[in-house]
PDB file of C-alpha atoms in Angstrom:
ATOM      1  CA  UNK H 378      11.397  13.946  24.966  1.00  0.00           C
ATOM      2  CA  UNK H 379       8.420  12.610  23.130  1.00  0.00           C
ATOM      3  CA  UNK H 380       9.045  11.661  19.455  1.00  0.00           C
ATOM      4  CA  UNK H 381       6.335  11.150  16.867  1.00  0.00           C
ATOM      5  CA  UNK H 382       5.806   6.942  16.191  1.00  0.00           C
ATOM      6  CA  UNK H 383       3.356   5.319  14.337  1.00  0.00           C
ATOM      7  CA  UNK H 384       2.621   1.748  15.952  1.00  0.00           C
ATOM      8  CA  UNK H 385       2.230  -0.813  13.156  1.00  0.00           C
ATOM      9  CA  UNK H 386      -0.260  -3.455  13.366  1.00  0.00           C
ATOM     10  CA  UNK H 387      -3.111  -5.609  12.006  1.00  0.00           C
ATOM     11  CA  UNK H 388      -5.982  -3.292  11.671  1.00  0.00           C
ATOM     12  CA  UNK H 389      -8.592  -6.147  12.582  1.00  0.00           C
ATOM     13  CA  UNK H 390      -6.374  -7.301  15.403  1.00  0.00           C
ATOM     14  CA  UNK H 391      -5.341  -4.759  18.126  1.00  0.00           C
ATOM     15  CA  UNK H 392      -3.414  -6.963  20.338  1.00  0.00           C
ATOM     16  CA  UNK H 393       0.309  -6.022  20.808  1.00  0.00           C
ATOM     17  CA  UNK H 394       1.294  -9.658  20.725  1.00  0.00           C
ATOM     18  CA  UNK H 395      -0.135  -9.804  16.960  1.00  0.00           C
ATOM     19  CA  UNK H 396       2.058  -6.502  15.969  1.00  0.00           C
ATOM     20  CA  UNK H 397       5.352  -8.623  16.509  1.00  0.00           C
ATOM     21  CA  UNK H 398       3.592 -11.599  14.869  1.00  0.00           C
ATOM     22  CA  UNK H 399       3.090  -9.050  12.030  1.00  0.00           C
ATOM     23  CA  UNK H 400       6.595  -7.882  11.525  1.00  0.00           C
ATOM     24  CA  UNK H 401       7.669 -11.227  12.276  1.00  0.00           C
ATOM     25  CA  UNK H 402       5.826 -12.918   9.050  1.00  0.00           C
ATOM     26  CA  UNK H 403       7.183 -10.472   6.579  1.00  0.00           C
ATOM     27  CA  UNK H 404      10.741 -11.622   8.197  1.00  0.00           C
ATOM     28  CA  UNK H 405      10.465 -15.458   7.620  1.00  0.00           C
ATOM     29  CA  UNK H 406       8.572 -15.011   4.333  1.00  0.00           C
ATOM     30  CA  UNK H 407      12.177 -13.524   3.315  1.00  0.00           C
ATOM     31  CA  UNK H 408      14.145 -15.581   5.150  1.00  0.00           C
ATOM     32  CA  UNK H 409      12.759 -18.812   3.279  1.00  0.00           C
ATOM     33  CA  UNK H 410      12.327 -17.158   0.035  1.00  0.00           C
ATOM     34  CA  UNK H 411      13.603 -19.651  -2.652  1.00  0.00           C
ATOM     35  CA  UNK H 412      15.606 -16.459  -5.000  1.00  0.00           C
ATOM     36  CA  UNK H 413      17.120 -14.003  -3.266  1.00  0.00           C
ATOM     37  CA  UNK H 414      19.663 -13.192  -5.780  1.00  0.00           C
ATOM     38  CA  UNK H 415      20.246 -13.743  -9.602  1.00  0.00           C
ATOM     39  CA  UNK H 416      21.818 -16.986  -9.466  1.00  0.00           C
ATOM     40  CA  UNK H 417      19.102 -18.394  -7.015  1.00  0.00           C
ATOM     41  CA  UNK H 418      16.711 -16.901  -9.752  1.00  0.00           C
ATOM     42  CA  UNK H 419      18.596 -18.389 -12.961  1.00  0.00           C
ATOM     43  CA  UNK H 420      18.346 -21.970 -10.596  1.00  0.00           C
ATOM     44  CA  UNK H 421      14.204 -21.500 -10.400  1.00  0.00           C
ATOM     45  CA  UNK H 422      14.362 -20.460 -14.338  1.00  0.00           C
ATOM     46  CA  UNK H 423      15.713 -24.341 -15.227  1.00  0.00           C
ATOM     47  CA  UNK H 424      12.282 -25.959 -13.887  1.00  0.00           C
ATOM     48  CA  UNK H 425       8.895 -25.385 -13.868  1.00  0.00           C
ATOM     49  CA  UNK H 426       7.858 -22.949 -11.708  1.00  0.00           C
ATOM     50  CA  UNK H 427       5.134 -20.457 -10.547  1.00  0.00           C
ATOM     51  CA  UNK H 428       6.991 -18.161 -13.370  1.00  0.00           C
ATOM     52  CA  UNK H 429       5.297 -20.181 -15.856  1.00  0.00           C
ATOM     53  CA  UNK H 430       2.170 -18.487 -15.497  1.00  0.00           C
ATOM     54  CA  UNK H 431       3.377 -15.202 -17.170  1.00  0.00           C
ATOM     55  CA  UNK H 432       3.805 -17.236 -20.244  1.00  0.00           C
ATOM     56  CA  UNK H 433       5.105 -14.841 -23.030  1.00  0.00           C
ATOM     57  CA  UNK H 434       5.290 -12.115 -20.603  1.00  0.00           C
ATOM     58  CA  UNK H 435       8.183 -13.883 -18.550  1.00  0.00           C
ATOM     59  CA  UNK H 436      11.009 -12.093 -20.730  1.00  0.00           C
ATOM     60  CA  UNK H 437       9.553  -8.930 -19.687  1.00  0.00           C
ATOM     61  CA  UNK H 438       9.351  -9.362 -16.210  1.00  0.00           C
ATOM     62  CA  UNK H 439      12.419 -10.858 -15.528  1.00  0.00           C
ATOM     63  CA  UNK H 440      13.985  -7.690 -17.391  1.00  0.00           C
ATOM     64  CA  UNK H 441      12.474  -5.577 -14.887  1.00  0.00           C
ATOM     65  CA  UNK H 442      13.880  -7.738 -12.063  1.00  0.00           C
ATOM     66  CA  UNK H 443      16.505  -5.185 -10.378  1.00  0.00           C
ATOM     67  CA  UNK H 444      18.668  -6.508  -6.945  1.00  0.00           C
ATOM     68  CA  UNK H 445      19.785  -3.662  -4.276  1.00  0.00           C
ATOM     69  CA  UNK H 446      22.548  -4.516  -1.872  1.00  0.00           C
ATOM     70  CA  UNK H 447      22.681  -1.481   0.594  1.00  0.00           C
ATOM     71  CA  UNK H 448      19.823   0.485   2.477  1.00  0.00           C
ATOM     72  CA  UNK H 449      17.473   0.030   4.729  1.00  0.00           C
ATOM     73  CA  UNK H 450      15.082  -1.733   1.821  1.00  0.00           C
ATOM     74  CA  UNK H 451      17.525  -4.420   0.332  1.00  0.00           C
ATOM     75  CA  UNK H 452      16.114  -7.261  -1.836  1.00  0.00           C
ATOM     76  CA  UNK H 453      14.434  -7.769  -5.303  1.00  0.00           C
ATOM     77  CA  UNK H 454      12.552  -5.179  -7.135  1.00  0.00           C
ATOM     78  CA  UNK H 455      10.513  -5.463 -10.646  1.00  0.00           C
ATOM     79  CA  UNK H 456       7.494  -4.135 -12.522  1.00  0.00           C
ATOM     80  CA  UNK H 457       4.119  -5.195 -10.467  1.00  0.00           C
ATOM     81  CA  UNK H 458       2.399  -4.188 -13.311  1.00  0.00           C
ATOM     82  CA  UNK H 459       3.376  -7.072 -15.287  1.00  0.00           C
ATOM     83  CA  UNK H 460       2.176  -9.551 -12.689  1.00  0.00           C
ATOM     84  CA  UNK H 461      -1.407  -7.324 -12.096  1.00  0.00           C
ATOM     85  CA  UNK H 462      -2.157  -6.979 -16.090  1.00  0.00           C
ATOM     86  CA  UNK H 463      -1.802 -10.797 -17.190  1.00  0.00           C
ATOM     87  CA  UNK H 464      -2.350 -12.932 -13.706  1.00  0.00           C
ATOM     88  CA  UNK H 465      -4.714 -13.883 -11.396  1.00  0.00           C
ATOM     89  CA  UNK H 466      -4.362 -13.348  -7.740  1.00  0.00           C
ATOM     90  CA  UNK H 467      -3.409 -16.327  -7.060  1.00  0.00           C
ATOM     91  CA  UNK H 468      -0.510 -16.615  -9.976  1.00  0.00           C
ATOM     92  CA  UNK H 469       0.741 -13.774  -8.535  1.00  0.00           C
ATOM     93  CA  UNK H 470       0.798 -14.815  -5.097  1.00  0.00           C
ATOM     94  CA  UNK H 471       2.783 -17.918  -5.919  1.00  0.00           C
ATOM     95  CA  UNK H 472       5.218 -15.662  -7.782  1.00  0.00           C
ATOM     96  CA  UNK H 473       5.693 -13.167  -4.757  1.00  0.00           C
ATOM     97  CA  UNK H 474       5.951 -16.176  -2.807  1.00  0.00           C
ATOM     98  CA  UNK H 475       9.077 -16.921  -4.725  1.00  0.00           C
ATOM     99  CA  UNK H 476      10.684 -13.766  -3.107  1.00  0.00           C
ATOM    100  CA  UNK H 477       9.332 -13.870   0.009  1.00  0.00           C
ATOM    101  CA  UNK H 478       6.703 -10.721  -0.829  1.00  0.00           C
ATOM    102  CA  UNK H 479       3.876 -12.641  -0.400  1.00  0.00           C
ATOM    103  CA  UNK H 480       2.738 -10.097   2.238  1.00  0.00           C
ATOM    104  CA  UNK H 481       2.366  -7.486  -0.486  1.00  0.00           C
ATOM    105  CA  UNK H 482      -0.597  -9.214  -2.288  1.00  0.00           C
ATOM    106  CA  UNK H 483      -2.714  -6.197  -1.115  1.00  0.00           C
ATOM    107  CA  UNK H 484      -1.172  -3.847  -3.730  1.00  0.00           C
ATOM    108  CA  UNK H 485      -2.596  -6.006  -6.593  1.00  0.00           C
ATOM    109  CA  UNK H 486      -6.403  -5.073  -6.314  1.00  0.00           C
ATOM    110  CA  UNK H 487      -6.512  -4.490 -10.170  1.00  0.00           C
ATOM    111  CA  UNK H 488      -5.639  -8.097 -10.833  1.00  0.00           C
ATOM    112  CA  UNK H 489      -8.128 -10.769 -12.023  1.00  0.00           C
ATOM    113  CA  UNK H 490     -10.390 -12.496  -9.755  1.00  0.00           C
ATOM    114  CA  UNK H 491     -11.150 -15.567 -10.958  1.00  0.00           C
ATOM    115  CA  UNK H 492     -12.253 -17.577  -8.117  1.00  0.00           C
ATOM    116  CA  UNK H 493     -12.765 -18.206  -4.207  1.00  0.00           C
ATOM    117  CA  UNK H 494      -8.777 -18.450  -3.684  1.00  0.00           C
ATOM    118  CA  UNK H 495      -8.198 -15.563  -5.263  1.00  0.00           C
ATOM    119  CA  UNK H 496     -11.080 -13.352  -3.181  1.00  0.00           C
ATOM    120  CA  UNK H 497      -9.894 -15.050  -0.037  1.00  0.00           C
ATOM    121  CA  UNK H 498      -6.545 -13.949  -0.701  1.00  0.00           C
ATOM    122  CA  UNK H 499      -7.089 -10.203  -1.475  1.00  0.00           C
ATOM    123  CA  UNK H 500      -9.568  -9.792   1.474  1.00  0.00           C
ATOM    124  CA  UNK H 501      -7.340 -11.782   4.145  1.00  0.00           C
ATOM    125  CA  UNK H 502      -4.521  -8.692   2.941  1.00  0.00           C
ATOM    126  CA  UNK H 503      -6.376  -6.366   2.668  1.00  0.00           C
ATOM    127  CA  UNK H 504      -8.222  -6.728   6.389  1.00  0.00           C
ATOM    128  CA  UNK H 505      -4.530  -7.598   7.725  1.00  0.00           C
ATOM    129  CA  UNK H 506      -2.638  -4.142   6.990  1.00  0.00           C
ATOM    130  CA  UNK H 507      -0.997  -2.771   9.169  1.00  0.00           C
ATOM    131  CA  UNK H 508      -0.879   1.100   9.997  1.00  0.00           C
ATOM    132  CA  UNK H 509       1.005   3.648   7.439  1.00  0.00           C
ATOM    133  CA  UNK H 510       3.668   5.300   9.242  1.00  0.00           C
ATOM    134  CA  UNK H 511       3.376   9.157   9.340  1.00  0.00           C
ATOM    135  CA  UNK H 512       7.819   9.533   9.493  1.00  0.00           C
ATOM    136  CA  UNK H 513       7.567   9.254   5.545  1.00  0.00           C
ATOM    137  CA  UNK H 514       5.154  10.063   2.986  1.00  0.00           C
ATOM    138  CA  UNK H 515       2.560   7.301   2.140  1.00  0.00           C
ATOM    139  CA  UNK H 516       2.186   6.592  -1.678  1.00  0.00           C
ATOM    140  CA  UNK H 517      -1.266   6.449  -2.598  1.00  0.00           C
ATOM    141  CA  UNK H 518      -2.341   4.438  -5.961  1.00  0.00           C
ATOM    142  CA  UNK H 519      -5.682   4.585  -7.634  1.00  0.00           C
ATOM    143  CA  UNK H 520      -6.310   2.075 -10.224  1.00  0.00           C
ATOM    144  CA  UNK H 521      -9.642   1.835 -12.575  1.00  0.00           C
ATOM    145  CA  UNK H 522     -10.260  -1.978 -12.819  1.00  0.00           C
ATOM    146  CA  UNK H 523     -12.272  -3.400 -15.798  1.00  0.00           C
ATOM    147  CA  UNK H 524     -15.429  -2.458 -15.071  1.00  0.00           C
ATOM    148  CA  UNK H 525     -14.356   1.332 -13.997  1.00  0.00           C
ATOM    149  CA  UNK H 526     -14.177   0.854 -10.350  1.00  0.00           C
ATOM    150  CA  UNK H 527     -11.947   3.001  -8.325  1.00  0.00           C
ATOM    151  CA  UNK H 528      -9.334   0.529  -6.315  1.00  0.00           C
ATOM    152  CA  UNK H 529      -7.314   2.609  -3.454  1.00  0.00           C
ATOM    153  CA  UNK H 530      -3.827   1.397  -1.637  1.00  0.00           C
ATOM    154  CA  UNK H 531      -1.254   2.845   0.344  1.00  0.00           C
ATOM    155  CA  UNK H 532       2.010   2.140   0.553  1.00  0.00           C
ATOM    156  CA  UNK H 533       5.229   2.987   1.979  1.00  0.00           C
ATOM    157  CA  UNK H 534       8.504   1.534   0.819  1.00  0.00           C
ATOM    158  CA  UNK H 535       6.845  -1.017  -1.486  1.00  0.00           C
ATOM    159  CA  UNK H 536       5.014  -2.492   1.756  1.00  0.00           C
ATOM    160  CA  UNK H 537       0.909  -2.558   1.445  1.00  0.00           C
ATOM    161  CA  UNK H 538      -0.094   0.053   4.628  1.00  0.00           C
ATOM    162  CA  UNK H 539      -4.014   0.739   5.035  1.00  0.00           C
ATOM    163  CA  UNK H 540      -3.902   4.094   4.758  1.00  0.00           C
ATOM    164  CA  UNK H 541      -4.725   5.146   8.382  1.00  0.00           C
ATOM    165  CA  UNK H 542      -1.934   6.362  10.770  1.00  0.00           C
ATOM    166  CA  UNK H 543      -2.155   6.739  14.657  1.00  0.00           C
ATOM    167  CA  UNK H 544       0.326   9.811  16.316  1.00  0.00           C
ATOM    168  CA  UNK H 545       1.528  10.725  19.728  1.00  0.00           C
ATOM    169  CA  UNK H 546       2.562  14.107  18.934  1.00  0.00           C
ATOM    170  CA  UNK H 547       1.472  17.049  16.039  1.00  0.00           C
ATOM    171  CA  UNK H 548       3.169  15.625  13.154  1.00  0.00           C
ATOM    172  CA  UNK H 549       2.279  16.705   9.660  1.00  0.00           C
ATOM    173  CA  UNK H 550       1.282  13.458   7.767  1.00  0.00           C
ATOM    174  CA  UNK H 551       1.559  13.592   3.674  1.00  0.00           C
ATOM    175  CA  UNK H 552       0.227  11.360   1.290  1.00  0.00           C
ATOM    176  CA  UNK H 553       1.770  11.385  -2.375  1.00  0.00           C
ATOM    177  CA  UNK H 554      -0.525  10.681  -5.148  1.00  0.00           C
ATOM    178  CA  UNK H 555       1.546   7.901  -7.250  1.00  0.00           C
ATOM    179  CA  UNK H 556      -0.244   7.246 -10.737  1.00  0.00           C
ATOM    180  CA  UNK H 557       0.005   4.537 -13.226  1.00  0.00           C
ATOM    181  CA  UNK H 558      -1.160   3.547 -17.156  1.00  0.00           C
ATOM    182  CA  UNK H 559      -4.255   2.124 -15.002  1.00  0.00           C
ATOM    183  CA  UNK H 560      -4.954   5.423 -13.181  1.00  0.00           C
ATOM    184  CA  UNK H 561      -7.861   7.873 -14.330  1.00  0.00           C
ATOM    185  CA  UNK H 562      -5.963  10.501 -16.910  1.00  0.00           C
ATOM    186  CA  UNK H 563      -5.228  13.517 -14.896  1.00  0.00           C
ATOM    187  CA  UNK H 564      -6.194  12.299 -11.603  1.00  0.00           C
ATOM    188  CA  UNK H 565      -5.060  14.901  -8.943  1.00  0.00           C
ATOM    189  CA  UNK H 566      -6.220  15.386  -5.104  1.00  0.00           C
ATOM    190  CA  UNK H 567      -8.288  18.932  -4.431  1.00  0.00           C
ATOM    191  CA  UNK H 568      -8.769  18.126  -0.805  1.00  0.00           C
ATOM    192  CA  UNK H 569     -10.078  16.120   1.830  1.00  0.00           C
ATOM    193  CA  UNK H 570     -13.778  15.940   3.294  1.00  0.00           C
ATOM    194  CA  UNK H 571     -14.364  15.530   7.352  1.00  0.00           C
ATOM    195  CA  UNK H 572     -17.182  13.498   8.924  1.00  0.00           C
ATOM    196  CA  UNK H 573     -16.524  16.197  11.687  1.00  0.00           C
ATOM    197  CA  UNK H 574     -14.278  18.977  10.542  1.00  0.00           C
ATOM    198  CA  UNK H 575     -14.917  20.492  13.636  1.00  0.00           C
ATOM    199  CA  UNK H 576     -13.518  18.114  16.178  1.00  0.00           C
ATOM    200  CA  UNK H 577      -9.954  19.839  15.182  1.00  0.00           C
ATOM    201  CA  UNK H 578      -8.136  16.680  15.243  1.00  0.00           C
ATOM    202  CA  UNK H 579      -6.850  17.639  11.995  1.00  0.00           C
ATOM    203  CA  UNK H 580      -6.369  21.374  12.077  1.00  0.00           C
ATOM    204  CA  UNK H 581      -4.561  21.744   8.331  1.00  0.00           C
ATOM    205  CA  UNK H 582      -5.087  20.592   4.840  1.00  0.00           C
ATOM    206  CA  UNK H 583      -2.956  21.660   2.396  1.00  0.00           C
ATOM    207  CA  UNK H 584      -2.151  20.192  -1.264  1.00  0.00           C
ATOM    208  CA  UNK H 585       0.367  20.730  -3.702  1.00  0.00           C
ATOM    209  CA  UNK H 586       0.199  22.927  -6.348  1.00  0.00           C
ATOM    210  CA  UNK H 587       0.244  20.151  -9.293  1.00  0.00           C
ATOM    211  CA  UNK H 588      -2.160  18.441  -6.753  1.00  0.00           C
ATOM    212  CA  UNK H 589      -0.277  15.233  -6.659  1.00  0.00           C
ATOM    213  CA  UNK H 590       0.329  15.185  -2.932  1.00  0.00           C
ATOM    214  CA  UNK H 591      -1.566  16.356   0.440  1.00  0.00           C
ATOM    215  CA  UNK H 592      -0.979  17.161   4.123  1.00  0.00           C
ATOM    216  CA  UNK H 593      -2.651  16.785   6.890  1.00  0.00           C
ATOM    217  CA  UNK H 594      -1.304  18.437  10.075  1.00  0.00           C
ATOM    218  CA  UNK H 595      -3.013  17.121  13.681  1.00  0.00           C
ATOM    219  CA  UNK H 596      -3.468  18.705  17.118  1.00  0.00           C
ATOM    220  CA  UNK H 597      -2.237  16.187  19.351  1.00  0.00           C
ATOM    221  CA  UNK H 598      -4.102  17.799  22.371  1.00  0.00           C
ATOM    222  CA  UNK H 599      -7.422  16.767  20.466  1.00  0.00           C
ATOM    223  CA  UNK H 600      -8.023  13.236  21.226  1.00  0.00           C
ATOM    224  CA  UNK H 601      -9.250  11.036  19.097  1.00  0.00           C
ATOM    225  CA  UNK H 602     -10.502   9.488  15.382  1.00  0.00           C
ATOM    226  CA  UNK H 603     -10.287  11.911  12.608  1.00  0.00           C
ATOM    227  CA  UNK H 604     -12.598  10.042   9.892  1.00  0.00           C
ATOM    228  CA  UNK H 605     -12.000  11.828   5.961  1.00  0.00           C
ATOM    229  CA  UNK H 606     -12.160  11.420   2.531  1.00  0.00           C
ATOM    230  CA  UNK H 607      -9.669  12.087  -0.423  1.00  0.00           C
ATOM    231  CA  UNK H 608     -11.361  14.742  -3.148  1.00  0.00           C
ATOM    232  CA  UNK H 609      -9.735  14.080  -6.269  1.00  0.00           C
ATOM    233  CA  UNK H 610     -10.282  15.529  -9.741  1.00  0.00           C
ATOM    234  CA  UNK H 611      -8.914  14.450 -13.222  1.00  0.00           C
ATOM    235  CA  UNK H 612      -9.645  14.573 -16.799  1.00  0.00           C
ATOM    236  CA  UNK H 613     -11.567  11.512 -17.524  1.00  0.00           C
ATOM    237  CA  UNK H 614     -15.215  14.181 -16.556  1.00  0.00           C
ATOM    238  CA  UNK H 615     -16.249  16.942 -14.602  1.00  0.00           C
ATOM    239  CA  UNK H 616     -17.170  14.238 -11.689  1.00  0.00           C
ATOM    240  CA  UNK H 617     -15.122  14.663  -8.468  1.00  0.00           C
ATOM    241  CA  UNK H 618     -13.854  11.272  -6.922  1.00  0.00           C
ATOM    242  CA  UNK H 619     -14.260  10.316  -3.052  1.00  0.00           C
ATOM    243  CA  UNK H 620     -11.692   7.577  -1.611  1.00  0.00           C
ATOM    244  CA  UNK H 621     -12.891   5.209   1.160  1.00  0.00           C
ATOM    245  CA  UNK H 622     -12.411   6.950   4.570  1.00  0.00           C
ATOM    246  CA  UNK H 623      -8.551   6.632   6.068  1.00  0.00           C
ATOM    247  CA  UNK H 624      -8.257   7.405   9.940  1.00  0.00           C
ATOM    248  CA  UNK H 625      -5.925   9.394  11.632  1.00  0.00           C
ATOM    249  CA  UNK H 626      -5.596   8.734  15.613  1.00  0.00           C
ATOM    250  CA  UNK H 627      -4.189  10.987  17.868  1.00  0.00           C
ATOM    251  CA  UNK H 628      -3.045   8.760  20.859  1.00  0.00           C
ATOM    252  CA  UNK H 629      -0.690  11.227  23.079  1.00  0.00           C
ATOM    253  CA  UNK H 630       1.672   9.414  25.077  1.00  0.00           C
ATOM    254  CA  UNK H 631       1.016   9.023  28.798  1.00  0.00           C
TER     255      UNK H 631
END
């Protein structure tokens, strides 16, 4: 019986060694992460530390600091938005270094770029994501950075994803529209543009009534790359926003 998977690997690397090597990363990053709990936390507090960066901000990110202890997404949780508005890329690295979520450096595009470290770091992430999974919605962020540039990322699960997905059977993929203080006012999806809407890869489009979430249902029998575009709208003008072009792959097992 063929169930619907979404392989997950590096989208510049294709090799099915470097998917393990992937996976494997995001494992030691946690397993040598200096806090993974509040007492390993209060123990970095008592020395100077990459925490020292946020300055007068510290109080307010270490109130947003929450711990789970069951599920499949245990570990440390706080406000990113603290880290993007006041730090470079590098500041935050360090700090999501501290908790092993290095790998999630990708989800601060709005963050200051300062220098060559910090470019290097948000472009090595960025090129290194691996696929979204299509078993659970994919949270997708726009962000307007300071000089009113559009950023895009995908997530699932509080893990960076690039947005595209590859199936092996019809699955109905959805992507929910996740908006922030830094998102355009009233931003909302209207649809999604085809470079060929007639290959019927994707045979469906539908979005939401409060247009805060879309999805896209495949034909698995139509092989192939399904290359689109997110429409959205909001209140900022009349203009209609286009993302960068997310893939969809219909691979049918063998």
């Amino acid at each position: 019986m063929k169930r619907s998977i979404s392989r997950v690997f590096a989208a510049i690397l294709c090799a099915s060694s470097m998917i393990s090597q992937a996976a494997t990363q995001q494992e030691i990053d946690l397993a040598l992460a200096p806090v993974k709990n509040n007492a390993q936390l209060q123990v970095i507090l008592s020395d100077a530390s990459a925490l020292d960066a946020l300055e007068d901000n510290l109080p307010l990110f270490l109130n947003s600091v929450t711990y789970t202890q069951q599920g499949a997404h245990d570990g440390i949780h706080f406000d990113q938005s603290v880290l993007e508005d006041n730090l470079t890329v590098t500041e935050i690295y360090k700090i999501l270094a501290l908790f092993g979520q290095q790998t999630n450096i990708a989800q601060y595009q709005g963050a200051e770029v300062v220098n060559d470290t910090d470019r290097l770091l948000l472009d090595i992430s960025t090129s290194a994501l691996p696929y979204c999974e299509a078993a659970s919605p994919i949270d997708l962020s726009v962000i307007m950075d300071s000089s009113k540039q559009a950023l895009f990322s995908y997530a699932q699960n509080n893990v960076a994803c690039d947005g595209n997905v590859e199936l092996t059977e019809n699955t109905t993929i959805t992507y929910q529209l996740v908006n922030t203080a830094e998102s355009p006012q009233g931003l909302r999806l209207t649809g999604a543009g085809f470079a060929n809407p007639f290959d019927a890869h994707i045979e469906t489009v539908t979005v939401s009534e409060d247009g805060q979430a879309i999805y896209l249902q495949n034909n698995i029998q139509n092989t192939g790359v399904s290359k689109f575009q997110f429409i959205f709208a909001s209140d900022e003008n009349t203009l209609l926003l286009l993302s960068p072009d997310p893939q969809v792959i219909n691979r049918p097992e063998n």
